[in-house]
Short mmCIF file of C-alpha atoms and ligand atoms in Angstrom, two decimals:
data_model
loop_
_atom_site.label_atom_id
_atom_site.label_comp_id
_atom_site.label_asym_id
_atom_site.label_seq_id
_atom_site.Cartn_x
_atom_site.Cartn_y
_atom_site.Cartn_z
CA UNK A 113 14.91 60.58 50.50
CA UNK A 114 16.08 58.71 47.48
CA UNK A 115 19.51 58.78 48.95
CA UNK A 116 18.57 56.99 52.15
CA UNK A 117 20.69 53.86 52.64
CA UNK A 118 17.55 51.66 52.33
CA UNK A 119 16.66 53.27 49.02
CA UNK A 120 20.18 52.83 47.74
CA UNK A 121 20.09 49.22 48.84
CA UNK A 122 16.77 48.77 47.05
CA UNK A 123 17.96 50.40 43.83
CA UNK A 124 21.03 48.19 43.84
CA UNK A 125 18.83 45.16 44.43
CA UNK A 126 16.66 46.10 41.44
CA UNK A 127 19.63 46.68 39.17
CA UNK A 128 21.31 43.43 40.14
CA UNK A 129 18.01 41.57 40.02
CA UNK A 130 17.22 42.81 36.52
CA UNK A 131 20.74 41.92 35.40
CA UNK A 132 20.49 38.37 36.68
CA UNK A 133 16.99 37.95 35.23
CA UNK A 134 18.20 39.01 31.83
CA UNK A 135 20.91 36.34 31.76
CA UNK A 136 18.73 33.46 33.01
CA UNK A 137 19.43 30.74 30.44
CA UNK A 138 16.24 28.75 30.85
CA UNK A 139 12.79 29.09 32.33
CA UNK A 140 13.82 26.82 35.20
CA UNK A 141 16.79 29.04 35.93
CA UNK A 142 14.55 32.11 35.71
CA UNK A 143 12.17 30.62 38.26
CA UNK A 144 14.95 29.99 40.75
CA UNK A 145 16.48 33.45 40.13
CA UNK A 146 13.09 35.01 40.82
CA UNK A 147 12.48 33.04 43.95
CA UNK A 148 15.84 34.05 45.40
CA UNK A 149 15.31 37.70 44.38
CA UNK A 150 11.82 37.99 45.77
CA UNK A 151 12.01 35.33 48.50
CA UNK A 152 12.46 35.81 52.23
CA UNK A 153 16.22 35.78 52.02
CA UNK A 154 16.43 38.06 49.00
CA UNK A 155 17.77 41.59 48.85
CA UNK A 156 14.28 43.11 48.52
CA UNK A 157 13.11 41.24 51.61
CA UNK A 158 16.11 42.59 53.51
CA UNK A 159 15.03 46.17 52.70
CA UNK A 160 11.44 45.31 53.51
CA UNK A 161 12.44 44.00 56.94
CA UNK A 162 14.10 47.32 57.74
CA UNK A 163 10.70 49.05 57.33
CA UNK A 164 9.76 48.29 60.91
CA UNK A 165 12.73 50.17 62.25
CA UNK A 166 11.86 53.40 60.42
CA UNK A 167 10.22 55.82 62.73
CA UNK A 168 9.29 58.47 60.16
CA UNK A 169 5.84 57.56 58.81
CA UNK A 170 6.34 59.28 55.47
CA UNK A 171 9.69 57.61 54.98
CA UNK A 172 8.15 54.26 55.84
CA UNK A 173 5.30 54.81 53.38
CA UNK A 174 7.68 55.87 50.66
CA UNK A 175 10.00 52.94 51.22
CA UNK A 176 7.08 50.54 51.39
CA UNK A 177 5.82 51.85 48.05
CA UNK A 178 9.34 51.61 46.63
CA UNK A 179 9.61 47.97 47.76
CA UNK A 180 6.33 47.13 45.97
CA UNK A 181 7.51 49.03 42.92
CA UNK A 182 10.80 47.08 43.03
CA UNK A 183 8.90 43.78 43.10
CA UNK A 184 6.77 44.94 40.17
CA UNK A 185 9.86 45.92 38.16
CA UNK A 186 11.48 42.56 38.82
CA UNK A 187 8.27 40.78 37.80
CA UNK A 188 8.02 42.82 34.58
CA UNK A 189 11.63 41.96 33.75
CA UNK A 190 10.99 38.30 34.55
CA UNK A 191 7.87 38.22 32.33
CA UNK A 192 9.84 39.74 29.49
CA UNK A 193 12.66 37.20 29.91
CA UNK A 194 10.14 34.40 30.16
CA UNK A 195 8.69 35.35 26.76
CA UNK A 196 12.15 35.43 25.20
CA UNK A 197 13.04 32.06 26.68
CA UNK A 198 9.77 30.52 25.49
CA UNK A 199 10.66 31.47 21.93
CA UNK A 200 14.22 30.17 22.30
CA UNK A 201 13.14 26.94 23.97
CA UNK A 202 10.40 26.30 21.41
CA UNK A 203 12.88 26.80 18.58
CA UNK A 204 15.30 24.40 20.27
CA UNK A 205 12.54 21.83 20.72
CA UNK A 206 11.50 22.11 17.10
CA UNK A 207 15.10 21.72 16.03
CA UNK A 208 15.60 18.68 18.28
CA UNK A 209 12.44 16.98 17.06
CA UNK A 210 12.87 17.93 13.45
CA UNK A 211 12.36 15.14 10.95
CA UNK A 212 14.26 15.94 7.82
CA UNK A 213 11.87 14.87 5.12
CA UNK A 214 14.31 15.80 2.41
CA UNK A 215 17.05 13.62 3.81
CA UNK A 216 16.10 10.35 2.10
CA UNK A 217 15.20 11.87 -1.24
CA UNK A 218 18.27 14.09 -1.36
CA UNK A 219 20.71 11.43 -0.22
CA UNK A 220 23.12 10.26 -2.93
CA UNK A 221 22.18 6.72 -1.86
CA UNK A 222 18.51 7.48 -2.29
CA UNK A 223 17.97 4.77 -4.89
CA UNK A 224 19.08 2.17 -2.39
CA UNK A 225 16.50 3.15 0.12
CA UNK A 226 13.48 3.71 -2.08
CA UNK A 227 10.89 0.93 -2.11
CA UNK A 228 9.59 -0.63 -5.30
CA UNK A 229 6.49 -2.35 -6.42
CA UNK A 230 6.74 -6.12 -6.55
CA UNK A 231 7.32 -7.49 -10.05
CA UNK A 232 3.92 -9.18 -9.95
CA UNK A 233 2.19 -5.97 -8.88
CA UNK A 234 3.95 -4.09 -11.69
CA UNK A 235 2.88 -6.72 -14.21
CA UNK A 236 -0.71 -6.76 -12.90
CA UNK A 237 -1.00 -3.00 -13.17
CA UNK A 238 0.38 -2.99 -16.71
CA UNK A 239 -2.00 -5.78 -17.70
CA UNK A 240 -4.92 -3.84 -16.25
CA UNK A 241 -3.84 -0.72 -18.14
CA UNK A 242 -3.59 -2.59 -21.43
CA UNK A 243 -6.98 -4.28 -21.02
CA UNK A 244 -8.64 -1.04 -19.95
CA UNK A 245 -7.19 0.43 -23.14
CA UNK A 246 -8.90 -2.39 -25.06
CA UNK A 247 -12.25 -1.50 -23.44
CA UNK A 248 -12.32 -4.02 -20.58
CA UNK A 249 -13.41 -3.44 -16.98
CA UNK A 250 -11.69 -4.88 -13.90
CA UNK A 251 -13.47 -7.27 -11.51
CA UNK A 252 -12.35 -9.17 -8.44
CA UNK A 253 -13.62 -12.19 -6.56
CA UNK A 254 -12.94 -13.90 -3.23
CA UNK A 255 -9.79 -15.99 -2.67
CA UNK A 256 -11.71 -18.56 -0.66
CA UNK A 257 -14.35 -20.02 -2.96
CA UNK A 258 -17.15 -22.50 -2.68
CA UNK A 259 -16.86 -25.75 -4.55
CA UNK A 260 -19.71 -24.48 -6.71
CA UNK A 261 -17.87 -21.47 -8.11
CA UNK A 262 -14.42 -23.06 -8.32
CA UNK A 263 -15.62 -26.28 -10.03
CA UNK A 264 -19.28 -27.01 -10.45
CA UNK A 265 -20.40 -23.85 -12.20
CA UNK A 266 -17.36 -24.23 -14.47
CA UNK A 267 -18.80 -27.49 -15.78
CA UNK A 268 -16.96 -29.76 -13.35
CA UNK A 269 -19.52 -31.61 -11.23
CA UNK A 270 -18.26 -33.55 -8.17
CA UNK A 271 -16.03 -36.47 -9.23
CA UNK A 272 -15.47 -34.96 -12.70
CA UNK A 273 -11.99 -36.15 -13.72
CA UNK A 274 -11.00 -32.65 -14.86
CA UNK A 275 -10.91 -31.60 -11.21
CA UNK A 276 -7.60 -33.43 -11.00
CA UNK A 277 -6.11 -30.72 -13.28
CA UNK A 278 -5.94 -28.59 -10.12
CA UNK A 279 -4.18 -29.70 -6.93
CA UNK A 280 -6.76 -28.22 -4.69
CA UNK A 281 -6.34 -26.95 -1.15
CA UNK A 282 -9.67 -27.80 0.46
CA UNK A 283 -10.63 -25.96 3.58
CA UNK A 284 -13.50 -28.36 4.22
CA UNK A 285 -13.64 -31.38 1.98
CA UNK A 286 -16.67 -33.49 1.08
CA UNK A 287 -19.01 -31.43 3.17
CA UNK A 288 -22.13 -29.84 1.76
CA UNK A 289 -21.09 -26.26 0.81
CA UNK A 290 -17.38 -27.03 1.28
CA UNK A 291 -14.89 -24.29 0.54
CA UNK A 292 -11.52 -24.26 -1.23
CA UNK A 293 -8.70 -21.81 -1.76
CA UNK A 294 -9.53 -20.97 -5.37
CA UNK A 295 -7.31 -22.87 -7.76
CA UNK A 296 -7.78 -20.33 -10.57
CA UNK A 297 -9.45 -16.99 -11.29
CA UNK A 298 -12.08 -18.65 -13.53
CA UNK A 299 -14.75 -18.68 -10.73
CA UNK A 300 -14.82 -14.88 -10.98
CA UNK A 301 -16.30 -15.34 -14.49
CA UNK A 302 -19.40 -16.86 -12.89
CA UNK A 303 -19.68 -14.14 -10.27
CA UNK A 304 -19.38 -11.43 -12.92
CA UNK A 305 -22.01 -13.07 -15.15
CA UNK A 306 -24.35 -13.32 -12.16
CA UNK A 307 -23.85 -9.71 -11.17
CA UNK A 308 -23.27 -7.67 -14.30
CA UNK A 309 -25.84 -7.36 -17.03
CA UNK A 310 -24.37 -8.34 -20.42
CA UNK A 311 -22.61 -7.33 -22.60
CA UNK A 312 -19.52 -8.00 -20.43
CA UNK A 313 -15.92 -7.15 -21.22
CA UNK A 314 -13.99 -7.89 -18.03
CA UNK A 315 -10.58 -8.93 -16.75
CA UNK A 316 -10.19 -10.41 -13.29
CA UNK A 317 -6.72 -10.49 -11.75
CA UNK A 318 -6.02 -12.18 -8.43
CA UNK A 319 -4.20 -14.60 -6.17
CA UNK A 320 -4.74 -18.33 -6.62
CA UNK A 321 -3.64 -21.39 -4.66
CA UNK A 322 -2.60 -24.95 -5.45
CA UNK A 323 -1.11 -27.74 -3.45
CA UNK A 324 2.32 -27.56 -5.01
CA UNK A 325 5.80 -27.94 -3.60
CA UNK A 326 7.68 -24.72 -4.39
CA UNK A 327 10.35 -25.09 -7.05
CA UNK A 328 11.88 -22.89 -9.76
CA UNK A 329 8.66 -22.83 -11.80
CA UNK A 330 5.89 -23.53 -9.24
CA UNK A 331 4.61 -21.81 -6.15
CA UNK A 332 1.61 -22.83 -4.02
CA UNK A 333 0.43 -19.22 -4.13
CA UNK A 334 0.55 -17.38 -7.44
CA UNK A 335 -1.41 -14.94 -9.59
CA UNK A 336 -3.61 -15.17 -12.65
CA UNK A 337 -5.60 -12.83 -14.79
CA UNK A 338 -8.87 -14.01 -16.26
CA UNK A 339 -10.67 -12.48 -19.21
CA UNK A 340 -14.35 -12.76 -20.07
CA UNK A 341 -16.27 -11.37 -23.00
CA UNK A 342 -20.02 -11.93 -23.28
CA UNK A 343 -22.01 -10.34 -26.07
CA UNK A 344 -24.27 -11.25 -28.93
CA UNK A 345 -22.66 -13.12 -31.84
CA UNK A 346 -19.18 -13.47 -30.37
CA UNK A 347 -17.05 -15.92 -32.35
CA UNK A 348 -13.71 -17.68 -32.09
CA UNK A 349 -12.33 -15.04 -34.47
CA UNK A 350 -13.08 -12.37 -31.83
CA UNK A 351 -11.11 -14.45 -29.32
CA UNK A 352 -8.10 -14.83 -31.64
CA UNK A 353 -8.22 -11.12 -32.56
CA UNK A 354 -8.39 -10.02 -28.92
CA UNK A 355 -5.44 -12.24 -27.94
CA UNK A 356 -3.45 -10.83 -30.85
CA UNK A 357 -4.29 -7.20 -30.02
CA UNK A 358 -3.41 -7.80 -26.40
CA UNK A 359 -0.09 -9.40 -27.39
CA UNK A 360 0.93 -6.40 -29.47
CA UNK A 361 -0.27 -3.85 -26.92
CA UNK A 362 1.38 -5.56 -23.97
CA UNK A 363 4.57 -7.07 -25.36
CA UNK A 364 5.19 -4.78 -28.31
CA UNK A 365 4.57 -4.67 -32.08
CA UNK A 366 7.29 -7.25 -32.80
CA UNK A 367 5.37 -9.96 -30.91
CA UNK A 368 2.60 -12.19 -32.22
CA UNK A 369 0.36 -14.97 -30.89
CA UNK A 370 -0.95 -18.40 -31.85
CA UNK A 371 -3.68 -20.70 -30.56
CA UNK A 372 -3.24 -24.48 -30.17
CA UNK A 373 -6.15 -26.88 -29.64
CA UNK A 374 -6.55 -27.94 -26.02
CA UNK A 375 -9.13 -28.97 -23.45
CA UNK A 376 -10.75 -27.10 -20.58
CA UNK A 377 -14.10 -28.17 -19.13
CA UNK A 378 -15.46 -24.61 -19.13
CA UNK A 379 -14.75 -23.77 -22.77
CA UNK A 380 -15.70 -25.45 -26.01
CA UNK A 381 -13.71 -25.34 -28.20
CA UNK A 382 -10.64 -24.72 -26.04
CA UNK A 383 -7.15 -23.61 -26.91
CA UNK A 384 -3.84 -22.71 -25.38
CA UNK A 385 -2.18 -19.55 -26.54
CA UNK A 386 1.50 -18.85 -27.02
CA UNK A 387 3.36 -15.63 -27.70
CA UNK A 388 6.15 -15.43 -30.28
CA UNK A 389 9.07 -13.21 -29.44
CA UNK A 390 10.75 -11.14 -32.22
CA UNK A 391 13.62 -13.69 -32.18
CA UNK A 392 11.16 -16.45 -33.15
CA UNK A 393 11.07 -18.23 -29.78
CA UNK A 394 7.73 -19.02 -28.12
CA UNK A 395 6.38 -18.36 -24.61
CA UNK A 396 3.44 -20.50 -23.46
CA UNK A 397 1.03 -18.13 -21.83
CA UNK A 398 -2.37 -19.56 -20.96
CA UNK A 399 -5.69 -21.14 -21.83
CA UNK A 400 -8.74 -19.81 -23.60
CA UNK A 401 -11.85 -20.80 -25.49
CA UNK A 402 -15.51 -20.16 -26.19
CA UNK A 403 -17.52 -20.12 -22.95
CA UNK A 404 -19.32 -23.48 -22.58
CA UNK A 405 -23.15 -23.28 -22.61
CA UNK A 406 -23.29 -24.94 -19.16
CA UNK A 407 -21.09 -22.16 -17.83
CA UNK A 408 -23.28 -19.45 -19.39
CA UNK A 409 -26.30 -21.07 -17.73
CA UNK A 410 -24.52 -21.27 -14.35
CA UNK A 411 -23.91 -17.54 -14.76
CA UNK A 412 -27.62 -17.00 -15.38
CA UNK A 413 -27.33 -16.32 -19.12
CA UNK A 414 -29.26 -17.91 -21.98
CA UNK A 415 -26.77 -19.58 -24.39
CA UNK A 416 -29.26 -19.05 -27.22
CA UNK A 417 -28.97 -15.30 -26.78
CA UNK A 418 -25.42 -14.76 -25.50
CA UNK A 419 -22.08 -16.16 -26.45
CA UNK A 420 -18.59 -15.33 -25.38
CA UNK A 421 -15.00 -16.26 -24.89
CA UNK A 422 -12.70 -16.50 -21.91
CA UNK A 423 -9.01 -16.71 -21.27
CA UNK A 424 -6.70 -16.99 -18.31
CA UNK A 425 -2.98 -16.95 -17.69
CA UNK A 426 -0.37 -16.79 -14.96
CA UNK A 427 1.07 -13.40 -14.08
CA UNK A 428 4.05 -14.60 -12.03
CA UNK A 429 5.39 -16.74 -14.83
CA UNK A 430 4.95 -13.91 -17.30
CA UNK A 431 6.86 -11.51 -15.02
CA UNK A 432 9.53 -14.19 -14.61
CA UNK A 433 9.88 -14.47 -18.42
CA UNK A 434 9.88 -10.75 -18.94
CA UNK A 435 12.61 -10.03 -16.39
CA UNK A 436 14.68 -13.15 -16.99
CA UNK A 437 14.21 -14.44 -13.45
CA UNK A 438 15.53 -17.99 -13.19
CA UNK A 439 13.72 -19.10 -10.07
CA UNK A 440 10.16 -18.07 -9.13
CA UNK A 441 11.05 -18.44 -5.45
CA UNK A 442 13.43 -15.47 -5.73
CA UNK A 443 10.42 -13.27 -6.38
CA UNK A 444 9.08 -14.13 -2.92
CA UNK A 445 12.28 -14.27 -0.88
CA UNK A 446 12.07 -10.60 0.15
CA UNK A 447 15.78 -10.27 -0.49
CA UNK A 448 16.58 -6.62 -1.19
CA UNK A 449 19.48 -7.60 -3.46
CA UNK A 450 16.99 -9.31 -5.75
CA UNK A 451 14.43 -6.50 -5.67
CA UNK A 452 17.04 -3.81 -6.32
CA UNK A 453 17.69 -5.18 -9.78
CA UNK A 454 14.27 -4.10 -11.02
CA UNK A 455 13.17 -0.52 -10.98
N1 LIG B 1204 -8.38 -21.56 -15.36
C1 LIG B 1204 -7.41 -22.19 -16.21
C2 LIG B 1204 -6.24 -22.67 -15.39
O1 LIG B 1204 -6.04 -22.20 -14.32
C3 LIG B 1204 -6.93 -21.24 -17.30
C4 LIG B 1204 -8.01 -20.95 -18.29
C5 LIG B 1204 -8.15 -21.75 -19.40
C6 LIG B 1204 -8.86 -19.90 -18.09
C7 LIG B 1204 -9.13 -21.50 -20.32
C8 LIG B 1204 -9.85 -19.64 -19.02
C9 LIG B 1204 -9.97 -20.44 -20.14
O2 LIG B 1204 -10.70 -18.62 -18.88
O3 LIG B 1204 -10.95 -20.18 -21.03
O4 LIG B 1204 -5.51 -23.50 -15.83
#
């Protein structure tokens, strides 16, 4: 029986079918191969259609069973090929969508592509590290301040002439509760005194704003760091000693500091401090002084019990000095050729 022409036709159809299934190059191709093999016009269907013309019942049964078996074999082969193709296609997809994470780091031009922290961010982080090393904590305050915190609590009531030391950007002027873009980080002193129980050893870095036309040494937006120490029996000697320790820790052992008499409404006495480079030249850094009793009171502290000192200086200008930048505006031009010079 296995030699009947229908059987031979069927066996050939299976062999050819399995061969074409095994070379299907994709799952789409496999689907169309299968539909032509098992479809109405396929070789198996041709054998199946000859069933009706067989008169011998046993032969018909046997051929019918063989046709079903043939379809099963083709399906098994197709399932097997489908699994293989799934693996191949998945691997191809992974390869096509691969993101080479090593590419940038391994590239010989890697240094050109790597980002860097802004000079001011670098300086701020170093300053924070040095002050933390000296036992200070970090605090921050809002960039939009009320008139009270920016001026009044710092011993500058409305119409106080010292207000003209700061070219203020008012958001609402002359209104009860008016707000300003803070002109310095000093208002954070008040907020810290109001919130933290003394003793206080804090530095407060942040962005400040003044109505300035940008030039080589001024920007309308810049950065300061404020320092505040409140404790019992703090003296001017503690202030001078702290400035000196900071100078050596931040700039290096060859540097030293000096204080010059000055005036700020929120400190009494007040001073400006300069840093001397090892070559003998001086850098003007910032202001400082003993916290004025009015300021202590505005911060909710009793000046009979607590005393302290404060200081503040510009971070941008310090970074400019340190890196020999000629024009402050270059630091904010976002020009990669500028940034690349500093790692
Ligand atoms: N806030 C002052 C300014 O922006 C700097 C300053 C001076 C801060 C004296 C202080 C200080 O804490 O005691 O010009």
